[in-house]
Short mmCIF file of C-alpha atoms and ligand atoms in Angstrom, two decimals:
data_model
loop_
_atom_site.label_atom_id
_atom_site.label_comp_id
_atom_site.label_asym_id
_atom_site.label_seq_id
_atom_site.Cartn_x
_atom_site.Cartn_y
_atom_site.Cartn_z
CA MET A 1 -2.10 5.54 -10.13
CA PHE A 2 0.60 7.39 -8.93
CA LYS A 3 -0.90 9.49 -7.24
CA THR A 4 0.60 12.45 -4.66
CA GLY A 5 0.54 15.19 -2.73
CA SER A 6 -2.67 12.96 -0.60
CA PRO A 7 -3.11 9.76 0.96
CA VAL A 8 -3.57 7.03 -0.80
CA LYS A 9 -6.13 3.74 -0.78
CA GLY A 10 -7.44 1.34 -2.38
CA ILE A 11 -6.45 0.98 -6.23
CA GLU A 12 -4.35 4.01 -5.34
CA PHE A 13 -1.86 0.85 -2.92
CA ILE A 14 0.66 -0.13 -3.29
CA ASP A 15 2.51 -2.80 -0.98
CA ARG A 16 2.36 -2.76 2.74
CA VAL A 17 1.42 -7.27 2.30
CA LYS A 18 3.90 -7.03 5.02
CA HIS A 19 1.72 -4.70 7.75
CA ILE A 20 -1.60 -4.88 6.07
CA PRO A 21 -2.29 -8.07 8.15
CA VAL A 22 -0.50 -7.15 11.70
CA PHE A 23 -2.57 -3.81 11.40
CA GLU A 24 -5.72 -5.42 10.72
CA ALA A 25 -5.52 -8.71 11.99
CA TYR A 26 -4.77 -5.20 16.46
CA LEU A 27 -7.79 -3.36 15.16
CA ASN A 28 -10.15 -6.87 15.23
CA ASN A 29 -8.30 -7.41 18.72
CA ASN A 30 -9.48 -3.79 20.04
CA GLN A 31 -5.72 -3.92 19.75
CA HIS A 32 -4.32 -0.38 20.88
CA VAL A 33 -1.79 0.51 18.66
CA MET A 34 1.01 3.25 17.42
CA ILE A 35 2.76 4.05 14.43
CA LYS A 36 5.87 5.95 14.27
CA ALA A 37 7.29 6.59 10.33
CA PRO A 38 9.31 9.80 9.53
CA ARG A 39 6.73 12.53 7.52
CA ARG A 40 5.25 11.73 4.26
CA PHE A 41 6.24 7.83 4.93
CA GLY A 42 2.40 6.55 4.18
CA LYS A 43 1.46 6.42 8.24
CA THR A 44 -1.92 8.48 7.50
CA SER A 45 -2.54 6.41 3.62
CA LEU A 46 -1.87 2.47 5.88
CA VAL A 47 -4.85 3.98 8.52
CA LYS A 48 -7.55 5.22 5.57
CA HIS A 49 -6.76 2.28 3.24
CA VAL A 50 -7.88 -0.65 6.24
CA ILE A 51 -10.22 1.20 7.55
CA GLU A 52 -11.84 2.15 4.94
CA SER A 53 -11.14 -0.53 3.00
CA GLN A 54 -13.45 -2.48 6.26
CA ASN A 55 -16.57 -0.88 5.46
CA SER A 56 -17.49 -2.49 8.98
CA PHE A 57 -15.19 -0.20 10.83
CA THR A 58 -16.79 2.89 13.22
CA PHE A 59 -13.98 5.24 13.78
CA VAL A 60 -12.91 9.17 14.79
CA TYR A 61 -10.23 10.29 12.80
CA ILE A 62 -8.05 13.32 14.66
CA ASP A 63 -5.23 15.53 13.09
CA VAL A 64 -3.60 16.55 16.91
CA ARG A 65 -0.82 18.73 13.87
CA ARG A 66 -3.93 20.31 12.89
CA ALA A 67 -5.83 21.60 15.87
CA THR A 68 -4.13 25.22 17.35
CA SER A 69 -5.84 23.95 21.52
CA LEU A 70 -6.43 21.46 23.10
CA LYS A 71 -9.78 23.15 23.24
CA VAL A 72 -10.05 22.93 19.42
CA LEU A 73 -9.97 18.76 19.21
CA SER A 74 -12.70 18.43 22.36
CA ASN A 75 -15.48 20.47 20.20
CA GLN A 76 -13.53 18.01 17.14
CA ILE A 77 -13.85 15.28 18.67
CA LEU A 78 -17.13 15.80 21.01
CA ASP A 79 -18.82 16.89 17.56
CA LYS A 80 -17.97 13.85 15.49
CA ALA A 81 -19.31 11.74 18.82
CA TYR A 82 -22.39 13.22 19.07
CA SER A 83 -23.36 12.88 15.20
CA PHE A 84 -22.93 9.11 15.94
CA VAL A 85 -26.82 9.37 17.83
CA GLY A 86 -27.82 11.41 14.92
CA VAL A 87 -26.56 14.94 16.25
CA ASP A 88 -25.37 17.13 13.95
CA ASN A 89 -22.72 19.98 14.67
CA PHE A 90 -23.33 19.79 18.70
CA ILE A 91 -20.71 22.80 19.73
CA HIS A 92 -22.06 24.97 17.12
CA LYS A 93 -25.68 23.78 18.15
CA SER A 94 -25.11 24.18 21.75
CA LYS A 95 -24.02 27.56 21.52
CA ASN A 96 -27.01 28.50 19.01
CA THR A 97 -30.15 26.71 19.87
CA PHE A 98 -28.97 25.17 23.33
CA LEU A 99 -32.63 24.45 24.58
CA ALA A 100 -33.91 22.32 21.08
CA LEU A 101 -30.54 20.54 21.72
CA TYR A 102 -31.24 19.66 25.50
CA LYS A 103 -34.68 18.10 24.51
CA THR A 104 -33.02 15.62 21.50
CA LEU A 105 -29.86 15.07 24.02
CA GLN A 106 -32.74 13.35 26.66
CA SER A 107 -34.65 12.14 23.84
CA ILE A 108 -31.48 9.78 23.06
CA LYS A 109 -31.28 8.83 26.88
CA LEU A 110 -27.11 8.99 26.89
CA GLY A 111 -27.41 9.43 31.01
CA LYS A 112 -25.79 11.84 32.22
CA ILE A 113 -22.54 12.22 30.35
CA ALA A 114 -24.37 14.75 27.50
CA GLU A 115 -25.49 17.23 30.21
CA ILE A 116 -22.34 16.54 31.69
CA THR A 117 -20.74 17.55 28.31
CA LEU A 118 -23.40 20.60 28.25
CA GLU A 119 -22.09 21.58 31.81
CA HIS A 120 -18.81 21.73 30.30
CA ILE A 121 -19.52 24.36 27.30
CA GLU A 122 -21.58 26.70 29.36
CA LYS A 123 -18.68 26.89 32.25
CA ASP A 124 -16.13 27.29 29.61
CA SER A 125 -14.76 24.47 31.69
CA ASP A 126 -10.43 24.09 31.88
CA GLU A 127 -9.54 22.44 28.28
CA THR A 128 -7.74 19.52 29.34
CA GLU A 129 -10.61 18.20 31.49
CA LEU A 130 -13.21 19.68 28.74
CA PHE A 131 -10.50 17.20 25.88
CA LEU A 132 -10.54 14.19 29.23
CA HIS A 133 -14.33 14.28 28.79
CA SER A 134 -14.68 14.47 25.18
CA LEU A 135 -13.31 10.74 25.60
CA ASP A 136 -15.05 9.95 27.85
CA VAL A 137 -18.13 10.42 25.41
CA VAL A 138 -17.05 8.98 22.58
CA GLU A 139 -16.33 5.95 25.29
CA LYS A 140 -20.14 5.91 26.57
CA ILE A 141 -21.59 6.16 23.01
CA ALA A 142 -20.10 3.08 21.51
CA VAL A 143 -21.23 1.30 25.03
CA LYS A 144 -24.95 2.85 24.18
CA LEU A 145 -24.35 1.75 20.05
CA LYS A 146 -22.52 -1.72 21.42
CA VAL A 147 -19.23 -1.26 18.46
CA ASN A 148 -15.47 -0.84 19.03
CA ILE A 149 -14.70 2.53 17.53
CA LYS A 150 -11.39 3.06 15.66
CA PHE A 151 -10.57 6.39 17.74
CA ILE A 152 -7.21 8.00 15.19
CA PHE A 153 -4.66 10.14 17.15
CA ASP A 154 -2.60 11.79 14.03
CA GLU A 155 0.59 13.53 14.83
CA PHE A 156 -0.19 11.87 17.81
CA GLN A 157 3.71 13.96 19.88
CA GLU A 158 1.74 17.08 18.99
CA ILE A 159 -0.57 17.11 21.30
CA THR A 160 3.17 18.08 24.03
CA ASN A 161 2.82 21.31 22.28
CA ILE A 162 -0.82 22.52 22.84
CA ALA A 163 -0.61 20.69 26.02
CA ASP A 164 0.47 21.04 29.91
CA LYS A 165 3.34 18.01 30.34
CA GLU A 166 0.79 16.05 32.65
CA ILE A 167 -1.41 15.40 29.74
CA LEU A 168 0.02 11.83 28.99
CA GLU A 169 -0.26 11.10 32.58
CA GLN A 170 -3.72 12.18 32.42
CA LEU A 171 -4.54 11.07 29.12
CA ARG A 172 -3.25 7.65 29.72
CA SER A 173 -5.38 7.17 33.41
CA VAL A 174 -8.47 7.69 31.57
CA ALA A 175 -8.03 5.50 28.36
CA GLN A 176 -7.02 2.82 30.43
CA HIS A 177 -11.08 2.72 31.34
CA HIS A 178 -12.45 2.52 28.60
CA GLU A 179 -13.00 -0.58 26.52
CA ASN A 180 -15.01 0.18 23.24
CA ILE A 181 -12.41 2.68 22.22
CA THR A 182 -8.91 0.83 20.58
CA TYR A 183 -6.60 3.82 20.63
CA ILE A 184 -4.37 4.47 16.82
CA PHE A 185 -1.12 7.01 17.12
CA LEU A 186 0.36 7.70 14.35
CA GLY A 187 3.54 10.45 14.53
CA SER A 188 6.22 11.78 12.28
CA ILE A 189 9.12 12.15 14.80
CA GLU A 190 9.76 8.97 15.54
CA SER A 191 12.50 10.02 18.80
CA MET A 192 9.51 11.58 20.13
CA MET A 193 7.11 8.68 19.96
CA THR A 194 9.71 5.94 20.78
CA GLN A 195 9.95 8.01 24.18
CA ILE A 196 6.41 8.09 24.63
CA PHE A 197 5.76 4.56 24.04
CA GLU A 198 9.15 2.80 24.37
CA ASN A 199 9.99 4.69 27.50
CA LYS A 200 9.65 2.61 30.84
CA SER A 201 8.83 5.85 33.20
CA SER A 202 6.26 7.08 30.08
CA PRO A 203 2.85 6.36 31.44
CA PHE A 204 1.91 5.38 27.86
CA PHE A 205 4.43 2.14 28.33
CA HIS A 206 3.42 -1.30 27.13
CA PHE A 207 0.03 0.81 26.35
CA ALA A 208 0.47 -0.09 22.19
CA ARG A 209 1.29 -2.15 20.13
CA VAL A 210 4.48 -1.00 18.70
CA MET A 211 4.91 -0.23 14.23
CA PRO A 212 7.12 0.92 12.25
CA LEU A 213 7.13 2.06 8.96
CA GLU A 214 9.56 1.90 6.91
CA GLY A 215 10.16 2.82 3.14
CA LEU A 216 7.84 1.11 0.37
CA ASP A 217 9.46 -2.96 -0.54
CA ILE A 218 11.45 -1.95 -3.31
CA GLY A 219 10.41 -5.64 -5.30
CA GLU A 220 6.66 -4.65 -4.70
CA VAL A 221 6.89 -1.11 -6.22
CA ALA A 222 8.76 -1.92 -9.21
CA SER A 223 6.20 -5.00 -9.58
CA TYR A 224 3.62 -2.43 -10.06
CA ILE A 225 5.74 0.81 -12.00
CA TYR A 226 6.37 -2.60 -15.61
CA LEU A 227 2.90 -4.03 -14.53
CA GLU A 228 1.11 0.20 -15.29
CA PHE A 229 4.11 0.97 -18.38
CA ASN A 230 3.22 -1.96 -19.72
CA ASN A 231 -0.52 -2.09 -20.57
CA ARG A 232 0.63 2.00 -21.60
CA LYS A 233 2.83 -0.42 -23.65
CA PHE A 234 6.08 2.23 -22.89
CA ASP A 235 9.03 1.41 -23.65
CA TYR A 236 11.18 1.58 -20.83
CA ASP A 237 14.69 0.03 -18.94
CA LYS A 238 14.03 -1.96 -16.17
CA LYS A 239 17.69 -1.15 -15.09
CA ALA A 240 17.06 2.17 -15.04
CA ILE A 241 13.95 1.60 -12.94
CA MET A 242 15.73 -0.34 -10.86
CA ARG A 243 18.72 2.28 -10.28
CA ILE A 244 16.10 5.10 -9.14
CA LEU A 245 14.10 2.76 -7.36
CA ASP A 246 17.08 1.71 -4.96
CA PHE A 247 18.39 5.07 -4.84
CA LEU A 248 14.62 6.87 -3.04
CA GLN A 249 14.99 3.56 -0.61
CA GLY A 250 11.32 2.69 -0.97
CA HIS A 251 10.14 6.81 0.24
CA PRO A 252 6.81 6.40 -0.62
CA ASP A 253 5.88 10.33 -1.34
CA TYR A 254 9.09 10.55 -2.73
CA SER A 255 8.64 7.75 -5.32
CA MET A 256 5.03 8.73 -6.61
CA GLN A 257 6.47 12.14 -7.69
CA VAL A 258 9.45 10.70 -9.69
CA PHE A 259 7.39 8.01 -11.35
CA GLN A 260 4.60 10.13 -12.20
CA SER A 261 6.43 12.52 -13.55
CA ILE A 262 8.21 10.05 -15.82
CA PHE A 263 5.25 8.56 -16.53
CA TYR A 264 3.44 12.07 -18.11
CA ARG A 265 6.76 12.43 -19.57
CA ALA A 266 6.22 9.04 -21.43
CA VAL A 267 2.77 10.26 -21.64
CA ILE A 268 2.69 13.46 -22.98
CA ASP A 269 6.48 14.04 -24.72
CA ASN A 270 6.65 10.01 -26.03
CA GLU A 271 9.84 9.97 -24.68
CA LYS A 272 11.55 6.16 -24.14
CA ILE A 273 12.15 5.40 -20.64
CA ASP A 274 15.70 5.43 -19.92
CA MET A 275 18.94 6.56 -17.67
CA ASN A 276 18.63 9.96 -19.18
CA LEU A 277 15.53 10.40 -18.28
CA CYS A 278 14.57 8.84 -15.28
CA VAL A 279 17.53 11.32 -13.50
CA GLU A 280 16.40 14.66 -15.50
CA VAL A 281 13.31 13.97 -14.09
CA LEU A 282 14.34 12.81 -10.55
CA LYS A 283 16.84 15.80 -10.50
CA GLU A 284 13.64 18.12 -11.81
CA VAL A 285 11.41 16.50 -8.58
CA ILE A 286 14.43 17.17 -5.74
CA LEU A 287 14.35 20.80 -6.66
CA GLU A 288 9.99 20.54 -6.40
CA ASN A 289 10.43 20.02 -3.04
CA ARG A 290 12.31 22.83 -2.85
CA ALA A 291 10.60 24.47 -1.14
CA TYR A 292 9.57 21.92 1.49
CA LEU A 293 13.14 21.65 1.90
CA ASP A 294 13.69 25.06 2.41
CA GLU A 295 11.53 25.10 5.24
CA LEU A 296 13.37 22.32 6.56
CA ILE A 297 16.50 23.98 6.70
CA GLN A 298 15.63 26.63 8.32
CA LYS A 299 13.83 25.47 10.77
CA ALA A 300 17.51 24.14 11.79
CA LYS A 301 18.85 26.82 11.12
CA ALA A 302 16.73 28.84 13.90
CA LYS A 303 18.85 27.96 16.44
CA LYS A 304 22.96 27.63 17.04
CA HIS A 305 25.87 24.95 15.44
CA LEU A 306 22.41 23.10 14.24
CA PHE A 307 22.43 23.88 10.56
CA LYS A 308 26.02 22.98 11.09
CA LEU A 309 25.73 19.96 12.58
CA LEU A 310 22.64 18.85 9.67
CA SER A 311 25.30 19.93 7.02
CA ALA A 312 28.00 17.38 8.58
CA ILE A 313 25.17 14.84 8.65
CA ALA A 314 25.00 15.26 5.74
CA ASN A 315 28.50 14.56 3.69
CA ASN A 316 29.72 12.81 6.87
CA THR A 317 32.47 15.25 7.72
CA SER A 318 32.72 15.87 11.76
CA THR A 319 32.47 19.97 13.16
CA ASP A 320 34.11 22.05 15.90
CA ILE A 321 31.19 21.44 17.68
CA LEU A 322 32.36 20.97 22.04
CA PRO A 323 31.04 17.06 22.92
CA LYS A 324 28.17 18.66 25.35
CA THR A 325 26.50 21.80 23.15
CA LEU A 326 27.16 18.13 20.45
CA TYR A 327 25.77 15.72 22.33
CA ASN A 328 21.59 18.85 22.83
CA SER A 329 22.59 19.99 19.18
CA HIS A 330 22.13 15.89 17.83
CA VAL A 331 19.27 15.51 19.95
CA LEU A 332 17.49 18.49 18.95
CA LEU A 333 17.43 17.62 15.37
CA GLU A 334 15.58 14.25 16.59
CA ASN A 335 13.29 15.79 18.40
CA MET A 336 12.42 17.94 14.91
CA GLY A 337 12.25 15.14 13.13
CA LEU A 338 15.49 15.79 11.32
CA ILE A 339 17.71 13.05 12.27
CA LYS A 340 17.92 9.70 12.88
CA ASN A 341 20.30 7.23 15.10
CA ILE A 342 21.91 5.12 13.49
CA GLY A 343 24.04 2.55 15.86
CA ARG A 344 26.65 4.19 18.68
CA GLY A 345 26.95 7.50 18.29
CA LYS A 346 25.86 7.48 14.30
CA TYR A 347 23.02 9.75 12.18
CA GLU A 348 22.00 9.81 9.42
CA LEU A 349 19.70 12.07 7.96
CA VAL A 350 15.64 11.56 7.27
CA ASP A 351 15.10 12.82 4.20
CA LEU A 352 17.13 11.63 1.32
CA PHE A 353 16.88 15.27 -0.87
CA LEU A 354 17.86 16.53 2.20
CA LYS A 355 20.63 14.87 1.72
CA VAL A 356 21.09 15.63 -1.76
CA LEU A 357 21.32 19.19 -1.59
CA LEU A 358 23.76 19.64 1.70
CA GLN A 359 26.12 17.30 -0.17
CA GLN A 360 25.90 19.94 -3.30
CA ASN A 361 29.57 22.13 -3.27
CA ASN A 362 28.21 25.24 -5.48
CA LYS A 363 26.80 25.80 -2.09
CA ASN A 364 25.98 29.31 -3.41
CA MET A 365 25.06 29.60 -7.20
CA LEU A 366 21.48 28.70 -7.72
CA ILE A 367 21.09 25.26 -7.82
CA GLN A 368 19.06 24.10 -10.64
CA SER A 369 19.14 20.49 -12.41
CA SER A 370 21.36 21.18 -14.88
CA ASN A 371 24.20 21.64 -12.36
CA LEU A 372 22.37 19.37 -9.26
CA GLN A 373 25.56 16.74 -8.92
CA ILE A 374 23.85 12.85 -7.36
CA ASP A 375 25.49 10.36 -6.66
CA LEU A 376 24.12 7.24 -7.92
CA SER A 377 26.37 5.17 -8.14
CA PHE A 378 26.12 1.46 -5.54
N1 LIG B 1 0.98 2.74 0.10
C1 LIG B 1 1.06 3.80 -0.94
N2 LIG B 1 0.68 3.36 -1.62
C2 LIG B 1 0.96 4.47 -2.83
N3 LIG B 1 1.93 6.08 -2.37
C3 LIG B 1 1.55 6.26 -1.29
C4 LIG B 1 1.46 4.94 -0.61
N4 LIG B 1 1.41 5.75 0.73
C5 LIG B 1 2.47 7.55 1.01
N5 LIG B 1 2.21 6.99 -0.92
C6 LIG B 1 2.14 7.98 -1.38
O1 LIG B 1 2.87 8.99 0.03
C7 LIG B 1 1.78 10.36 0.29
C8 LIG B 1 1.73 10.40 1.64
O2 LIG B 1 1.39 9.55 2.56
P1 LIG B 1 0.62 9.78 3.70
O3 LIG B 1 0.14 11.33 3.33
O4 LIG B 1 -0.41 8.96 4.36
O5 LIG B 1 1.92 10.25 4.47
P2 LIG B 1 2.07 10.58 5.70
O6 LIG B 1 3.60 9.83 7.13
O7 LIG B 1 1.00 10.61 6.64
O8 LIG B 1 2.75 11.59 6.14
P3 LIG B 1 2.57 13.39 6.98
O9 LIG B 1 3.90 12.78 8.38
O10 LIG B 1 2.92 13.98 6.34
O11 LIG B 1 1.54 13.42 7.82
C9 LIG B 1 1.35 10.01 -0.65
O12 LIG B 1 0.50 11.27 -1.09
C10 LIG B 1 1.33 9.19 -1.84
O13 LIG B 1 1.94 9.75 -3.17
MG1 LIG B 2 -0.38 12.12 8.02
#
């Protein structure tokens, strides 16, 4: 329980009672889907939980953020696709045991497509061509196996960083002919995902159903926590737990980190779970995330004005940044996934721990849990 550090599924998976049936229905209808939510909000968990809990799906999972180039991405797709017809390590074999591979492929009877793959590899074709071809291979193999393959592009918005800007148009024109693939696009930079899938002039406009993923339902998380704590006969204060859950706004990752720590404190130190313990742990967990939060801060500091604006948003104060620069700075911060628009000209920090950090008065002092200020009054 309260697992942290990697995507969760099965009994570790809490809530999403509203999202699961919708997502399942889309999958069963072969409807392309786009899921957007900030970092660490449980996108990968939701998809893995649903797809792996129903053993019946054949799927390809690709994390675009991990690929350094379109070629690397294509090779991963080809390896996975050919593994469905019993050929493992396709790319490796194509370079080392070409003839044996050629014979195997002939016996599988995939038609021309496998020959085309080998030609691309031999010629070291343009990486965009190879990438689009790799998706055609997935389609051909799905048709041959008479299945619908679920194709998950995690961190999809990153594709614009590793490919030319025409990639979206090219991808759309190829993907629209794939009748045996259901595309699932996940992304954590919401402004970019919105731009790609919901902007009328984007090639992907109306291509996929959009599913925004909010925080976990606080009531559901509370029930899960009470059940776990009751099972272990912990002494706990429900009010304190609700306070902390409200503060965490259903953030899946931070909620699991905080309640995992509270759990260990109760088990190891035999402590009563009251308001004092909860606040102490909350502060510790915020500081445990310091390396990640500092990374976000460094990103904002890389460009002029951005950090100043980010701090001003966190503290709800104004800045002396000129209007034109202000507009561009907001766009840049949004495209870094650091802020979100919450109404006309109004912005909010995406990461609630980052907000806490930027609200500290003692900017120059070493922040420790003893002097970290948190506002829990609402
Ligand atoms: N439904 C859930 N039940 C319990 N914990 C969850 C759930 N969803 C997410 N978590 C917690 O949040 C963490 C992050 O989840 P996950 O990796 O799925 O998010 P993500 O949106 O894919 O993140 P990233 O943007 O980093 O890829 C998990 O390690 C887990 O601790
Ligand atoms: Mg993820």
